[in-house]
PDB file of C-alpha atoms in Angstrom:
ATOM      1  CA  HIS Z   1     -37.443 -34.916  62.661  1.00 95.00           C
ATOM      2  CA  LYS Z   2     -38.742 -31.915  60.015  1.00 97.00           C
ATOM      3  CA  LEU Z   3     -40.831 -30.018  62.103  1.00 97.00           C
ATOM      4  CA  THR Z   4     -43.555 -29.598  59.617  1.00 97.00           C
ATOM      5  CA  ASN Z   5     -43.751 -33.658  59.749  1.00 97.00           C
ATOM      6  CA  ILE Z   6     -44.872 -33.609  62.697  1.00 97.00           C
ATOM      7  CA  ALA Z   7     -46.734 -30.475  63.462  1.00 98.00           C
ATOM      8  CA  ARG Z   8     -48.702 -28.538  61.011  1.00 98.00           C
ATOM      9  CA  LEU Z   9     -47.439 -25.249  60.578  1.00 98.00           C
ATOM     10  CA  GLU Z  10     -50.291 -21.990  60.572  1.00 96.00           C
ATOM     11  CA  SER Z  11     -50.022 -18.389  60.123  1.00 94.00           C
ATOM     12  CA  GLY Z  12     -52.146 -16.075  62.177  1.00 94.00           C
ATOM     13  CA  HIS Z  13     -53.640 -13.134  60.714  1.00 96.00           C
ATOM     14  CA  THR Z  14     -55.462 -10.018  62.087  1.00 95.00           C
ATOM     15  CA  PRO Z  15     -59.404  -8.742  61.285  1.00 96.00           C
ATOM     16  CA  SER Z  16     -59.448  -5.015  60.398  1.00 95.00           C
ATOM     17  CA  ARG Z  17     -58.828  -2.822  63.228  1.00 93.00           C
ATOM     18  CA  ALA Z  18     -60.925  -0.351  61.372  1.00 96.00           C
ATOM     19  CA  ARG Z  19     -64.166  -2.198  62.148  1.00 95.00           C
ATOM     20  CA  ALA Z  20     -64.914  -1.861  65.719  1.00 95.00           C
ATOM     21  CA  ASP Z  21     -68.099  -4.421  65.107  1.00 96.00           C
ATOM     22  CA  TRP Z  22     -65.207  -7.369  64.492  1.00 96.00           C
ATOM     23  CA  TRP Z  23     -63.445  -6.955  67.937  1.00 96.00           C
ATOM     24  CA  GLY Z  24     -65.112  -7.811  71.389  1.00 94.00           C
ATOM     25  CA  GLY Z  25     -66.465 -11.024  71.202  1.00 94.00           C
ATOM     26  CA  ASP Z  26     -65.783 -14.090  72.624  1.00 95.00           C
ATOM     27  CA  VAL Z  27     -62.675 -15.765  70.401  1.00 96.00           C
ATOM     28  CA  SER Z  28     -59.399 -15.166  72.031  1.00 97.00           C
ATOM     29  CA  TRP Z  29     -56.906 -13.702  69.998  1.00 97.00           C
ATOM     30  CA  ILE Z  30     -53.050 -13.848  70.598  1.00 97.00           C
ATOM     31  CA  SER Z  31     -50.733 -10.816  70.083  1.00 95.00           C
ATOM     32  CA  LEU Z  32     -48.086  -9.428  71.168  1.00 95.00           C
ATOM     33  CA  THR Z  33     -49.119  -6.954  73.276  1.00 94.00           C
ATOM     34  CA  GLU Z  34     -49.529  -9.645  75.605  1.00 95.00           C
ATOM     35  CA  ILE Z  35     -46.952 -12.573  74.676  1.00 96.00           C
ATOM     36  CA  ARG Z  36     -43.690 -11.464  76.776  1.00 95.00           C
ATOM     37  CA  ALA Z  37     -46.637 -12.189  79.824  1.00 95.00           C
ATOM     38  CA  LEU Z  38     -47.579 -15.642  78.521  1.00 96.00           C
ATOM     39  CA  ASP Z  39     -43.930 -16.865  77.603  1.00 96.00           C
ATOM     40  CA  GLY Z  40     -43.671 -20.351  78.839  1.00 95.00           C
ATOM     41  CA  LYS Z  41     -47.626 -21.024  79.726  1.00 96.00           C
ATOM     42  CA  TRP Z  42     -50.590 -22.357  78.858  1.00 97.00           C
ATOM     43  CA  VAL Z  43     -53.101 -19.531  77.366  1.00 98.00           C
ATOM     44  CA  GLU Z  44     -56.644 -19.754  78.873  1.00 97.00           C
ATOM     45  CA  SER Z  45     -58.135 -16.561  77.236  1.00 95.00           C
ATOM     46  CA  THR Z  46     -56.422 -13.052  76.027  1.00 97.00           C
ATOM     47  CA  ARG Z  47     -57.668  -9.364  76.271  1.00 95.00           C
ATOM     48  CA  LEU Z  48     -57.990  -8.855  72.620  1.00 95.00           C
ATOM     49  CA  ARG Z  49     -60.613 -11.067  71.431  1.00 96.00           C
ATOM     50  CA  THR Z  50     -62.700 -10.895  68.129  1.00 96.00           C
ATOM     51  CA  ASN Z  51     -65.576 -12.546  67.080  1.00 96.00           C
ATOM     52  CA  GLU Z  52     -67.702 -14.588  64.337  1.00 94.00           C
ATOM     53  CA  LYS Z  53     -67.726 -11.217  61.801  1.00 96.00           C
ATOM     54  CA  GLY Z  54     -63.974 -10.797  62.400  1.00 95.00           C
ATOM     55  CA  LEU Z  55     -63.439 -14.628  61.699  1.00 95.00           C
ATOM     56  CA  ALA Z  56     -65.324 -14.423  58.436  1.00 95.00           C
ATOM     57  CA  ASN Z  57     -64.012 -11.142  57.258  1.00 94.00           C
ATOM     58  CA  SER Z  58     -60.372 -12.213  57.333  1.00 93.00           C
ATOM     59  CA  ALA Z  59     -58.057 -15.053  57.143  1.00 93.00           C
ATOM     60  CA  ALA Z  60     -58.113 -15.429  60.762  1.00 93.00           C
ATOM     61  CA  ARG Z  61     -59.000 -18.410  62.041  1.00 93.00           C
ATOM     62  CA  ILE Z  62     -59.456 -20.642  65.039  1.00 97.00           C
ATOM     63  CA  LEU Z  63     -56.609 -23.163  65.964  1.00 98.00           C
ATOM     64  CA  PRO Z  64     -56.847 -25.979  68.359  1.00 98.00           C
ATOM     65  CA  SER Z  65     -56.539 -26.439  71.749  1.00 98.00           C
ATOM     66  CA  GLY Z  66     -52.674 -27.631  72.285  1.00 98.00           C
ATOM     67  CA  THR Z  67     -51.452 -25.187  69.369  1.00 98.00           C
ATOM     68  CA  VAL Z  68     -47.709 -23.555  70.317  1.00 98.00           C
ATOM     69  CA  CYS Z  69     -47.682 -20.140  68.882  1.00 98.00           C
ATOM     70  CA  LEU Z  70     -44.057 -18.522  68.791  1.00 98.00           C
ATOM     71  CA  SER Z  71     -44.136 -15.064  68.365  1.00 97.00           C
ATOM     72  CA  ARG Z  72     -41.919 -14.439  64.953  1.00 96.00           C
ATOM     73  CA  THR Z  73     -41.879 -10.807  64.701  1.00 93.00           C
ATOM     74  CA  ALA Z  74     -40.810  -8.005  66.929  1.00 87.00           C
ATOM     75  CA  SER Z  75     -40.802  -9.922  70.284  1.00 89.00           C
ATOM     76  CA  VAL Z  76     -39.205 -12.989  68.524  1.00 95.00           C
ATOM     77  CA  GLY Z  77     -38.773 -16.190  70.719  1.00 96.00           C
ATOM     78  CA  PHE Z  78     -41.648 -16.146  72.671  1.00 97.00           C
ATOM     79  CA  VAL Z  79     -44.013 -18.836  72.888  1.00 98.00           C
ATOM     80  CA  THR Z  80     -47.329 -19.810  74.475  1.00 98.00           C
ATOM     81  CA  ILE Z  81     -49.846 -22.779  74.254  1.00 98.00           C
ATOM     82  CA  MET Z  82     -53.403 -22.470  73.499  1.00 98.00           C
ATOM     83  CA  ALA Z  83     -55.121 -24.248  76.504  1.00 98.00           C
ATOM     84  CA  LYS Z  84     -58.396 -23.437  74.379  1.00 97.00           C
ATOM     85  CA  PRO Z  85     -59.193 -23.109  70.581  1.00 98.00           C
ATOM     86  CA  MET Z  86     -58.593 -19.571  69.683  1.00 97.00           C
ATOM     87  CA  ALA Z  87     -56.947 -17.105  66.910  1.00 97.00           C
ATOM     88  CA  THR Z  88     -53.436 -15.771  66.714  1.00 97.00           C
ATOM     89  CA  SER Z  89     -52.150 -12.006  64.891  1.00 95.00           C
ATOM     90  CA  GLN Z  90     -49.986 -12.856  61.796  1.00 95.00           C
ATOM     91  CA  ASP Z  91     -46.892 -12.276  64.169  1.00 96.00           C
ATOM     92  CA  PHE Z  92     -46.895 -16.135  65.096  1.00 97.00           C
ATOM     93  CA  ALA Z  93     -46.072 -19.296  63.999  1.00 97.00           C
ATOM     94  CA  ASN Z  94     -48.226 -21.528  65.113  1.00 98.00           C
ATOM     95  CA  TRP Z  95     -47.596 -25.549  65.155  1.00 98.00           C
ATOM     96  CA  VAL Z  96     -50.730 -27.723  65.726  1.00 98.00           C
ATOM     97  CA  CYS Z  97     -48.711 -30.791  66.946  1.00 98.00           C
ATOM     98  CA  SER Z  98     -49.387 -34.433  65.649  1.00 97.00           C
ATOM     99  CA  GLY Z  99     -49.535 -37.481  67.764  1.00 96.00           C
ATOM    100  CA  HIS Z 100     -45.996 -37.563  67.724  1.00 97.00           C
ATOM    101  CA  LEU Z 101     -45.178 -34.263  69.508  1.00 98.00           C
ATOM    102  CA  ASP Z 102     -46.078 -33.430  72.580  1.00 98.00           C
ATOM    103  CA  PRO Z 103     -46.900 -29.565  72.455  1.00 98.00           C
ATOM    104  CA  GLU Z 104     -45.010 -28.784  76.057  1.00 97.00           C
ATOM    105  CA  PHE Z 105     -42.144 -30.254  74.355  1.00 98.00           C
ATOM    106  CA  LEU Z 106     -41.990 -28.504  71.679  1.00 98.00           C
ATOM    107  CA  MET Z 107     -42.815 -25.291  73.740  1.00 97.00           C
ATOM    108  CA  HIS Z 108     -39.827 -25.891  76.049  1.00 96.00           C
ATOM    109  CA  ALA Z 109     -37.464 -26.850  72.822  1.00 97.00           C
ATOM    110  CA  LEU Z 110     -38.238 -23.387  71.300  1.00 97.00           C
ATOM    111  CA  ILE Z 111     -37.788 -21.777  74.747  1.00 96.00           C
ATOM    112  CA  ARG Z 112     -34.282 -23.173  74.925  1.00 94.00           C
ATOM    113  CA  SER Z 113     -33.318 -22.258  71.101  1.00 95.00           C
ATOM    114  CA  ARG Z 114     -34.493 -18.618  71.685  1.00 95.00           C
ATOM    115  CA  LYS Z 115     -31.352 -16.970  71.042  1.00 95.00           C
ATOM    116  CA  GLU Z 116     -30.655 -19.096  68.088  1.00 95.00           C
ATOM    117  CA  LEU Z 117     -34.335 -18.045  66.675  1.00 95.00           C
ATOM    118  CA  ARG Z 118     -33.400 -14.378  67.075  1.00 94.00           C
ATOM    119  CA  GLU Z 119     -30.215 -14.879  65.029  1.00 94.00           C
ATOM    120  CA  LEU Z 120     -32.695 -16.169  62.149  1.00 93.00           C
ATOM    121  CA  ALA Z 121     -34.943 -13.225  62.303  1.00 94.00           C
ATOM    122  CA  THR Z 122     -33.977 -10.279  59.517  1.00 93.00           C
ATOM    123  CA  GLY Z 123     -35.464  -7.162  58.560  1.00 88.00           C
ATOM    124  CA  ALA Z 124     -34.710  -3.486  59.089  1.00 83.00           C
ATOM    125  CA  THR Z 125     -37.541  -2.049  60.899  1.00 83.00           C
ATOM    126  CA  HIS Z 126     -39.078  -5.250  62.229  1.00 85.00           C
ATOM    127  CA  LYS Z 127     -37.064  -8.376  62.897  1.00 92.00           C
ATOM    128  CA  THR Z 128     -39.257 -11.318  61.275  1.00 95.00           C
ATOM    129  CA  ILE Z 129     -38.736 -14.858  61.351  1.00 96.00           C
ATOM    130  CA  TYR Z 130     -39.982 -15.389  57.382  1.00 94.00           C
ATOM    131  CA  MET Z 131     -42.244 -18.842  56.810  1.00 94.00           C
ATOM    132  CA  PRO Z 132     -39.452 -20.336  54.534  1.00 95.00           C
ATOM    133  CA  SER Z 133     -37.132 -20.611  57.465  1.00 95.00           C
ATOM    134  CA  LEU Z 134     -39.946 -21.600  59.972  1.00 96.00           C
ATOM    135  CA  GLU Z 135     -40.784 -24.688  57.483  1.00 96.00           C
ATOM    136  CA  SER Z 136     -37.170 -25.503  57.355  1.00 96.00           C
ATOM    137  CA  PHE Z 137     -36.716 -26.357  60.956  1.00 96.00           C
ATOM    138  CA  HIS Z 138     -35.902 -29.685  62.593  1.00 96.00           C
ATOM    139  CA  ILE Z 139     -36.168 -30.797  65.966  1.00 96.00           C
ATOM    140  CA  CYS Z 140     -34.640 -33.810  67.877  1.00 94.00           C
ATOM    141  CA  ALA Z 141     -37.795 -35.314  68.925  1.00 94.00           C
ATOM    142  CA  PRO Z 142     -37.373 -38.939  70.882  1.00 96.00           C
ATOM    143  CA  SER Z 143     -40.749 -40.732  71.479  1.00 96.00           C
ATOM    144  CA  VAL Z 144     -43.632 -39.177  72.750  1.00 96.00           C
ATOM    145  CA  ALA Z 145     -43.431 -40.920  76.194  1.00 97.00           C
ATOM    146  CA  THR Z 146     -39.896 -39.814  76.238  1.00 97.00           C
ATOM    147  CA  GLN Z 147     -40.878 -36.056  75.622  1.00 96.00           C
ATOM    148  CA  ARG Z 148     -43.749 -36.348  78.357  1.00 96.00           C
ATOM    149  CA  GLU Z 149     -40.746 -37.795  80.741  1.00 97.00           C
ATOM    150  CA  LEU Z 150     -38.207 -34.582  79.589  1.00 95.00           C
ATOM    151  CA  VAL Z 151     -41.054 -32.311  80.015  1.00 94.00           C
ATOM    152  CA  GLN Z 152     -42.043 -33.426  83.662  1.00 95.00           C
ATOM    153  CA  ALA Z 153     -38.481 -33.506  85.080  1.00 94.00           C
ATOM    154  CA  LEU Z 154     -37.718 -30.017  83.302  1.00 92.00           C
ATOM    155  CA  THR Z 155     -41.308 -28.723  84.936  1.00 90.00           C
ATOM    156  CA  THR Z 156     -39.936 -30.020  88.200  1.00 91.00           C
ATOM    157  CA  ARG Z 157     -36.671 -28.318  88.052  1.00 90.00           C
ATOM    158  CA  LEU Z 158     -38.326 -25.127  86.806  1.00 84.00           C
ATOM    159  CA  ALA Z 159     -40.381 -25.304  89.676  1.00 83.00           C
ATOM    160  CA  THR Z 160     -37.404 -25.512  92.363  1.00 87.00           C
ATOM    161  CA  VAL Z 161     -35.561 -22.983  90.654  1.00 87.00           C
ATOM    162  CA  ALA Z 162     -38.527 -20.432  90.821  1.00 81.00           C
ATOM    163  CA  HIS Z 163     -38.419 -21.349  94.610  1.00 83.00           C
ATOM    164  CA  MET Z 164     -35.442 -20.526  95.268  1.00 89.00           C
ATOM    165  CA  ARG Z 165     -35.571 -17.232  93.353  1.00 86.00           C
ATOM    166  CA  SER Z 166     -38.598 -16.841  95.542  1.00 84.00           C
ATOM    167  CA  ALA Z 167     -36.248 -17.718  98.857  1.00 85.00           C
ATOM    168  CA  ILE Z 168     -33.438 -15.258  97.344  1.00 87.00           C
ATOM    169  CA  HIS Z 169     -35.472 -12.464  96.711  1.00 86.00           C
ATOM    170  CA  SER Z 170     -37.027 -12.956 100.455  1.00 85.00           C
ATOM    171  CA  GLN Z 171     -33.782 -13.356 102.077  1.00 86.00           C
ATOM    172  CA  SER Z 172     -32.391 -10.007 100.148  1.00 84.00           C
ATOM    173  CA  ALA Z 173     -35.206  -7.990 101.229  1.00 82.00           C
ATOM    174  CA  GLU Z 174     -34.356  -9.237 104.812  1.00 81.00           C
ATOM    175  CA  VAL Z 175     -30.927  -8.036 104.442  1.00 80.00           C
ATOM    176  CA  ASP Z 176     -31.866  -4.576 103.012  1.00 81.00           C
ATOM    177  CA  GLN Z 177     -33.665  -3.993 105.922  1.00 81.00           C
ATOM    178  CA  LEU Z 178     -30.737  -5.172 108.488  1.00 77.00           C
ATOM    179  CA  PRO Z 179     -29.160  -1.657 108.681  1.00 79.00           C
ATOM    180  CA  ARG Z 180     -32.317   0.239 109.148  1.00 79.00           C
ATOM    181  CA  ARG Z 181     -33.111  -2.443 111.851  1.00 76.00           C
ATOM    182  CA  ILE Z 182     -29.117  -2.340 113.442  1.00 79.00           C
ATOM    183  CA  LEU Z 183     -29.574   1.383 113.667  1.00 74.00           C
ATOM    184  CA  ALA Z 184     -32.823   1.476 115.556  1.00 78.00           C
ATOM    185  CA  ARG Z 185     -31.844  -0.802 118.426  1.00 79.00           C
ATOM    186  CA  ALA Z 186     -28.856   1.163 118.231  1.00 77.00           C
ATOM    187  CA  PHE Z 187     -30.598   4.297 119.276  1.00 81.00           C
ATOM    188  CA  GLU Z 188     -33.373   3.107 121.095  1.00 77.00           C
ATOM    189  CA  SER Z 189     -31.593   2.942 124.561  1.00 61.00           C
TER     190      SER Z 189
END
């Protein structure tokens, strides 16, 4: 499927930073400063927040819950999903999914394609994926029921991997302590 046939592409925008009265409100605003920590997750709120004045005096707009946000400049390829309506900076390509595309399926497809996405980025100072490239994206999207089954299977496997990594980290810490414990026992007597 051409992605724009099953999801609406939106760009984000930034209210003027020179206007302190346009910031610090109740509208969460996703920016590059937080995207690495939000990667692969649903975002409930952000540290940076704008307000009604910021929205009214800029091209920034609130996007709906379930919007998939792909960082397209500087930190190219990081992805999050809005758990609540919020706005983003212009550094994001935002995909508002139709009923034919599960947001988590799209998020995982974009994460899996991160290497290829970064290769699409161009520019001397900041690497960017420009809108014409984003508009040409295609995705292999089975039925929504199958998308959700795939997401559930992937989520289960990722949780298993996270558990294994945690166990390996704990065991590694134990191994690191072993020489000190052996030496301590050797010199106790």
